[in-house]
C-alpha positions as a printed NumPy array, in Angstrom:
array([[-10.312,  32.144,  50.353],
       [-10.831,  30.692,  53.514],
       [ -7.333,  29.383,  55.233],
       [ -5.872,  26.108,  54.167],
       [ -2.259,  24.009,  54.927],
       [ -0.168,  22.798,  52.266],
       [  2.029,  20.365,  51.276],
       [  3.695,  18.863,  48.407],
       [  3.799,  14.968,  47.993],
       [  6.76 ,  12.887,  46.944],
       [  5.024,  10.411,  45.315],
       [  1.717,   8.998,  44.161],
       [  1.019,   7.06 ,  47.12 ],
       [  2.348,   9.564,  49.729],
       [ -0.357,  11.813,  48.604],
       [ -3.116,   9.445,  48.703],
       [ -2.314,   8.399,  52.563],
       [ -1.942,  12.213,  53.168],
       [ -5.554,  12.839,  51.694],
       [ -6.968,  10.175,  53.951],
       [ -5.077,  11.532,  56.535],
       [ -5.846,  14.979,  57.022],
       [-10.185,  15.509,  56.929],
       [-10.891,  17.973,  53.977],
       [ -7.801,  17.625,  51.875],
       [ -7.948,  18.096,  48.581],
       [ -5.154,  17.629,  45.391],
       [ -4.234,  20.448,  43.285],
       [ -2.349,  20.596,  40.171],
       [ -3.286,  22.909,  37.33 ],
       [ -5.896,  24.273,  39.874],
       [ -8.058,  25.658,  36.712],
       [-11.055,  24.844,  38.559],
       [-10.614,  24.742,  42.173],
       [ -8.987,  27.767,  42.861],
       [-12.176,  29.271,  41.01 ],
       [-14.56 ,  27.098,  43.687],
       [-12.024,  28.271,  46.406],
       [-12.34 ,  32.319,  45.538],
       [-16.082,  32.094,  45.263],
       [-16.239,  29.658,  48.595],
       [-17.894,  26.827,  47.052],
       [-14.848,  24.856,  47.691],
       [-12.978,  25.037,  51.078],
       [-10.478,  22.544,  51.425],
       [ -8.481,  22.81 ,  54.84 ],
       [ -5.61 ,  21.307,  53.323],
       [ -4.118,  21.494,  49.58 ],
       [ -1.782,  18.441,  48.394],
       [  0.386,  19.339,  45.478],
       [  0.716,  16.683,  43.086],
       [  2.563,  18.526,  40.207],
       [  5.92 ,  16.759,  41.487],
       [  4.983,  13.301,  41.039],
       [  6.37 ,  12.159,  37.777],
       [  2.963,  11.47 ,  35.968],
       [  3.726,  13.866,  33.042],
       [  4.258,  11.089,  29.842],
       [  2.426,   9.617,  27.315],
       [  3.728,   5.918,  26.933],
       [  2.84 ,   3.035,  24.671],
       [  1.445,   0.306,  26.571],
       [  1.828,  -3.606,  26.225],
       [ -1.327,  -4.27 ,  24.617],
       [ -0.969,  -1.442,  21.521],
       [ -2.538,   1.051,  23.369],
       [ -1.842,   4.384,  25.507],
       [ -1.082,   5.009,  29.294],
       [ -1.649,   9.281,  29.67 ],
       [ -0.244,  10.215,  33.097],
       [ -2.501,  12.277,  35.269],
       [ -0.36 ,  15.195,  34.901],
       [ -0.14 ,  15.442,  31.077],
       [ -1.287,  18.826,  30.638],
       [ -4.26 ,  19.024,  27.82 ],
       [ -2.428,  21.474,  25.13 ],
       [  0.415,  18.084,  25.567],
       [ -2.114,  15.634,  24.748],
       [ -3.832,  17.44 ,  22.175],
       [ -0.918,  17.994,  19.961],
       [  0.843,  14.509,  20.262],
       [  1.366,  12.715,  17.284],
       [  0.129,   9.647,  18.552],
       [ -2.935,  11.168,  19.952],
       [ -3.688,  12.993,  16.567],
       [ -2.451,   9.798,  14.435],
       [ -4.844,   6.783,  16.254],
       [ -7.103,   8.821,  18.486],
       [ -7.866,  11.907,  16.755],
       [-11.454,  11.724,  18.423],
       [ -9.179,  12.319,  21.932],
       [ -7.48 ,  15.471,  20.258],
       [-10.297,  16.989,  18.424],
       [-12.411,  17.137,  21.848],
       [ -9.793,  18.789,  23.806],
       [ -9.086,  21.583,  20.926],
       [-12.886,  22.4  ,  21.24 ],
       [-12.599,  22.688,  25.357],
       [-11.879,  25.873,  27.105],
       [ -8.999,  28.338,  25.883],
       [ -5.245,  27.799,  25.185],
       [ -4.231,  29.416,  28.521],
       [ -6.506,  26.847,  30.156],
       [ -5.354,  23.838,  27.939],
       [ -1.884,  25.194,  28.562],
       [ -2.231,  24.343,  32.605],
       [ -5.043,  21.649,  32.853],
       [ -4.257,  18.065,  33.646],
       [ -5.727,  14.812,  32.161],
       [ -7.184,  14.038,  35.802],
       [ -8.031,  17.585,  36.531],
       [-10.422,  17.334,  33.218],
       [-12.337,  14.407,  34.266],
       [-12.961,  15.589,  37.605],
       [-14.073,  19.118,  36.871],
       [-17.197,  20.288,  38.149],
       [-20.847,  21.097,  36.693],
       [-20.559,  25.025,  35.378],
       [-24.594,  24.697,  36.508],
       [-24.897,  28.395,  37.232],
       [-27.377,  27.659,  40.257],
       [-23.765,  25.451,  41.878],
       [-22.496,  29.106,  41.276],
       [-24.67 ,  31.046,  42.973],
       [-24.421,  30.661,  47.022],
       [-27.313,  32.634,  47.403],
       [-29.358,  29.879,  45.306],
       [-30.148,  26.341,  46.187],
       [-27.498,  23.484,  44.959],
       [-28.073,  19.658,  46.065],
       [-24.658,  19.17 ,  45.139],
       [-23.088,  22.576,  46.917],
       [-25.481,  22.068,  50.048],
       [-26.792,  18.299,  50.586],
       [-30.309,  18.487,  51.111],
       [-30.749,  22.597,  50.477],
       [-32.996,  21.47 ,  46.904],
       [-32.368,  22.215,  43.294],
       [-32.797,  25.72 ,  41.912],
       [-32.93 ,  24.336,  38.645],
       [-35.692,  22.386,  38.778],
       [-38.619,  24.581,  38.271],
       [-36.106,  27.834,  37.446],
       [-33.745,  28.943,  34.209],
       [-32.735,  25.451,  33.229],
       [-31.833,  25.624,  29.399],
       [-28.31 ,  24.2  ,  29.427],
       [-29.033,  21.378,  32.001],
       [-29.585,  17.615,  31.519],
       [-32.536,  15.605,  30.333],
       [-31.073,  12.01 ,  30.907],
       [-29.906,  10.41 ,  33.869],
       [-31.318,  13.119,  35.791],
       [-32.964,  12.793,  39.34 ],
       [-35.528,  15.158,  41.077],
       [-32.44 ,  16.55 ,  43.208],
       [-29.936,  17.564,  40.405],
       [-29.931,  18.171,  36.619],
       [-26.818,  19.486,  35.971],
       [-24.471,  18.246,  33.324],
       [-20.777,  17.39 ,  33.293],
       [-18.96 ,  19.925,  30.906],
       [-15.93 ,  17.981,  29.928],
       [-15.398,  17.821,  26.598],
       [-12.084,  15.174,  27.004],
       [-14.612,  13.172,  28.91 ],
       [-17.059,  12.501,  26.036],
       [-13.943,  11.513,  23.589],
       [-12.385,   8.922,  26.851],
       [-16.194,   7.457,  27.124],
       [-16.561,   6.601,  23.556],
       [-12.93 ,   5.073,  23.491],
       [-13.252,   2.764,  26.448],
       [-10.564,   4.392,  28.318],
       [ -9.791,   3.349,  31.96 ],
       [ -8.618,   5.224,  34.892],
       [ -5.945,   4.138,  37.066],
       [ -5.781,   5.044,  40.641],
       [ -3.711,   4.087,  43.817],
       [ -5.896,   3.935,  47.231],
       [ -4.296,   5.47 ,  50.767],
       [ -3.056,   2.03 ,  51.273],
       [ -1.078,   2.051,  48.323],
       [ -3.445,  -0.223,  46.024],
       [ -3.565,   0.423,  42.628],
       [ -6.841,   0.031,  40.639],
       [ -8.733,   0.608,  37.544],
       [-12.015,   2.025,  36.767],
       [-13.396,   1.628,  33.397],
       [-14.716,   4.9  ,  32.199],
       [-18.257,   3.465,  31.915],
       [-17.875,   3.474,  35.879],
       [-16.049,   6.267,  36.693],
       [-18.829,   8.986,  36.791],
       [-21.862,   8.731,  38.612],
       [-25.758,   9.851,  38.109],
       [-27.419,  12.282,  40.593],
       [-29.556,  10.086,  42.166],
       [-30.228,  10.928,  45.68 ],
       [-26.169,  12.087,  46.28 ],
       [-25.431,  14.315,  43.458],
       [-22.687,  16.034,  45.367],
       [-20.748,  12.466,  44.894],
       [-19.63 ,  12.707,  41.523],
       [-17.357,   9.63 ,  40.915],
       [-16.711,   6.347,  42.268],
       [-13.292,   7.443,  43.622],
       [-12.842,   6.746,  47.318],
       [-11.573,   8.838,  49.676],
       [ -8.129,   9.841,  49.168],
       [ -7.661,   8.293,  46.182],
       [ -5.651,   9.328,  43.493],
       [ -5.702,   9.171,  39.719],
       [ -2.314,   8.358,  38.285],
       [ -3.316,   7.798,  34.603],
       [ -5.503,   7.032,  32.018],
       [ -5.101,   4.296,  29.333],
       [ -6.616,   3.771,  26.131],
       [ -6.806,   0.32 ,  24.398],
       [ -5.302,  -0.441,  20.69 ],
       [ -6.355,   2.45 ,  17.876],
       [ -9.898,   1.448,  17.056],
       [ -9.606,   3.081,  13.631],
       [-12.527,   4.392,  11.939],
       [-13.197,   8.202,  11.412],
       [-13.397,   9.748,  14.32 ],
       [-15.615,  13.709,  14.833],
       [-16.091,  15.481,  17.505],
       [-18.532,  17.94 ,  17.347],
       [-19.465,  20.202,  20.012],
       [-22.573,  23.085,  19.626],
       [-23.155,  25.907,  22.014],
       [-23.772,  29.269,  22.504],
       [-20.322,  30.837,  21.03 ],
       [-17.955,  29.77 ,  18.894],
       [-14.934,  29.559,  21.768],
       [-14.619,  29.038,  25.288],
       [-18.272,  28.13 ,  26.363],
       [-20.07 ,  24.641,  27.482],
       [-21.483,  22.674,  25.043],
       [-25.159,  22.395,  24.747],
       [-24.591,  19.227,  23.071],
       [-21.774,  17.821,  21.741],
       [-21.168,  14.514,  19.864],
       [-18.462,  12.055,  19.567],
       [-18.23 ,   9.575,  17.376],
       [-16.284,   7.118,  15.323],
       [-17.552,   5.448,  12.321],
       [-16.143,   2.353,  10.848],
       [-16.403,   1.804,   6.837],
       [-19.495,  -0.631,   7.325],
       [-21.372,   2.459,   9.326],
       [-20.648,   0.846,  12.432],
       [-19.378,   2.696,  15.492],
       [-19.658,   4.609,  18.705],
       [-21.581,   7.268,  20.025],
       [-20.752,   9.112,  23.053],
       [-22.611,  12.563,  23.845],
       [-22.257,  15.734,  26.179],
       [-23.934,  18.215,  27.665],
       [-26.975,  16.281,  28.122],
       [-26.605,  14.185,  31.361],
       [-24.636,  14.555,  34.523],
       [-21.986,  11.976,  33.102],
       [-20.891,  11.279,  29.691],
       [-23.575,  10.043,  27.461],
       [-23.098,   6.338,  25.739],
       [-26.144,   3.733,  25.848],
       [-24.32 ,   0.892,  23.579],
       [-27.49 ,  -0.161,  22.686],
       [-27.835,   2.701,  20.504],
       [-25.192,   1.838,  18.789],
       [-26.394,  -1.008,  16.65 ],
       [-28.86 ,   1.361,  14.859],
       [-26.14 ,   3.26 ,  13.601],
       [-26.221,   1.77 ,  10.21 ],
       [-30.021,   3.077,  10.474],
       [-29.358,   6.401,  10.932],
       [-29.31 ,   9.375,  13.835],
       [-33.029,   8.96 ,  14.016],
       [-32.892,   5.177,  14.861],
       [-29.844,   6.076,  17.094],
       [-31.54 ,   8.744,  19.01 ],
       [-34.767,   6.828,  19.454],
       [-32.643,   4.546,  22.285],
       [-30.13 ,   6.644,  23.199],
       [-32.804,   9.221,  24.463],
       [-35.198,   6.425,  25.449],
       [-36.497,   7.979,  29.058],
       [-35.596,  11.414,  28.924],
       [-37.005,  13.977,  31.218],
       [-36.177,  17.335,  29.523],
       [-37.997,  20.335,  31.032],
       [-39.71 ,  22.858,  29.014],
       [-36.917,  25.165,  28.493],
       [-34.306,  22.219,  27.551],
       [-36.649,  20.1  ,  25.429],
       [-35.243,  21.34 ,  22.294],
       [-31.722,  19.285,  22.983],
       [-33.729,  16.092,  22.069],
       [-34.129,  17.264,  18.452],
       [-30.609,  18.956,  18.439],
       [-29.392,  15.641,  19.647],
       [-30.696,  14.113,  16.771],
       [-29.689,  16.821,  14.383],
       [-26.113,  17.361,  15.536],
       [-25.904,  13.202,  15.024],
       [-27.364,  13.302,  11.605],
       [-24.904,  15.945,  10.828],
       [-21.677,  14.081,  12.219],
       [-22.871,  10.765,  10.237],
       [-23.287,  12.574,   7.028],
       [-19.799,  13.958,   7.513],
       [-18.01 ,  10.556,   8.693],
       [-19.543,   9.483,   5.607],
       [-17.811,  11.742,   3.239],
       [-14.727,  11.439,   5.016]])
């Protein structure tokens, strides 16, 4: 691990200003992803800004009838909150499908959204990776790619986003709230928060330099049957090959967000109009333009079959 300086921020605006002022600064809260990356010399921040003392750890109702979730709310607490379990069960189910109990006790809402890919080429500093070292190439293209993306890919990167929570947040139309270094606040729809790789896979979100997440807000409850199903190589502590989050209403309409197949939570609103017709019709639009490799082409079928099973479960609920 490389040397770094450290400070504790007293307010969100102070934290954002400090991050903009110091080159190479990073925020740290739970540290469940950042510290691992620092130990592996993948991340090398020159300055850490500890945000744990900021009062961003509350879950509060909004005037619109939704919930405002502070950036520092721990995953365990969010999943267990009675309002979340009652009104947003998709979110609770997705959180409980992620990581281990120990990690959920430390991991924060903002950190979960910002966690970096688990691509083995990103984690191996002996391999080329445009996300880790722009311009070095992508080892996964032409390499081992079973777990990689099949939609939204580019010739620079085929990594997937690892968050389970983000899939639920995308299906629920969450909004990310931030503070900028100049003290101004901003609201970013979840649909616009994460980026596809394009020519700059190292730029993973639309956050500006120094911008700090302060909360994630949910609109008023959608109702319906909400389910999250994660297909993985082992039953616990594994990242998704494919995950499906759905909200299904009584008339068969609803929402679908998919994980494990793209650089960001994958949702295609036009595909949701096909939900009453079944999984095959939805998947045809959801995965239009897919570019799988020989090793991960099975995900095309896996998405359809998993969605079919989830929709059947929802109808029987």
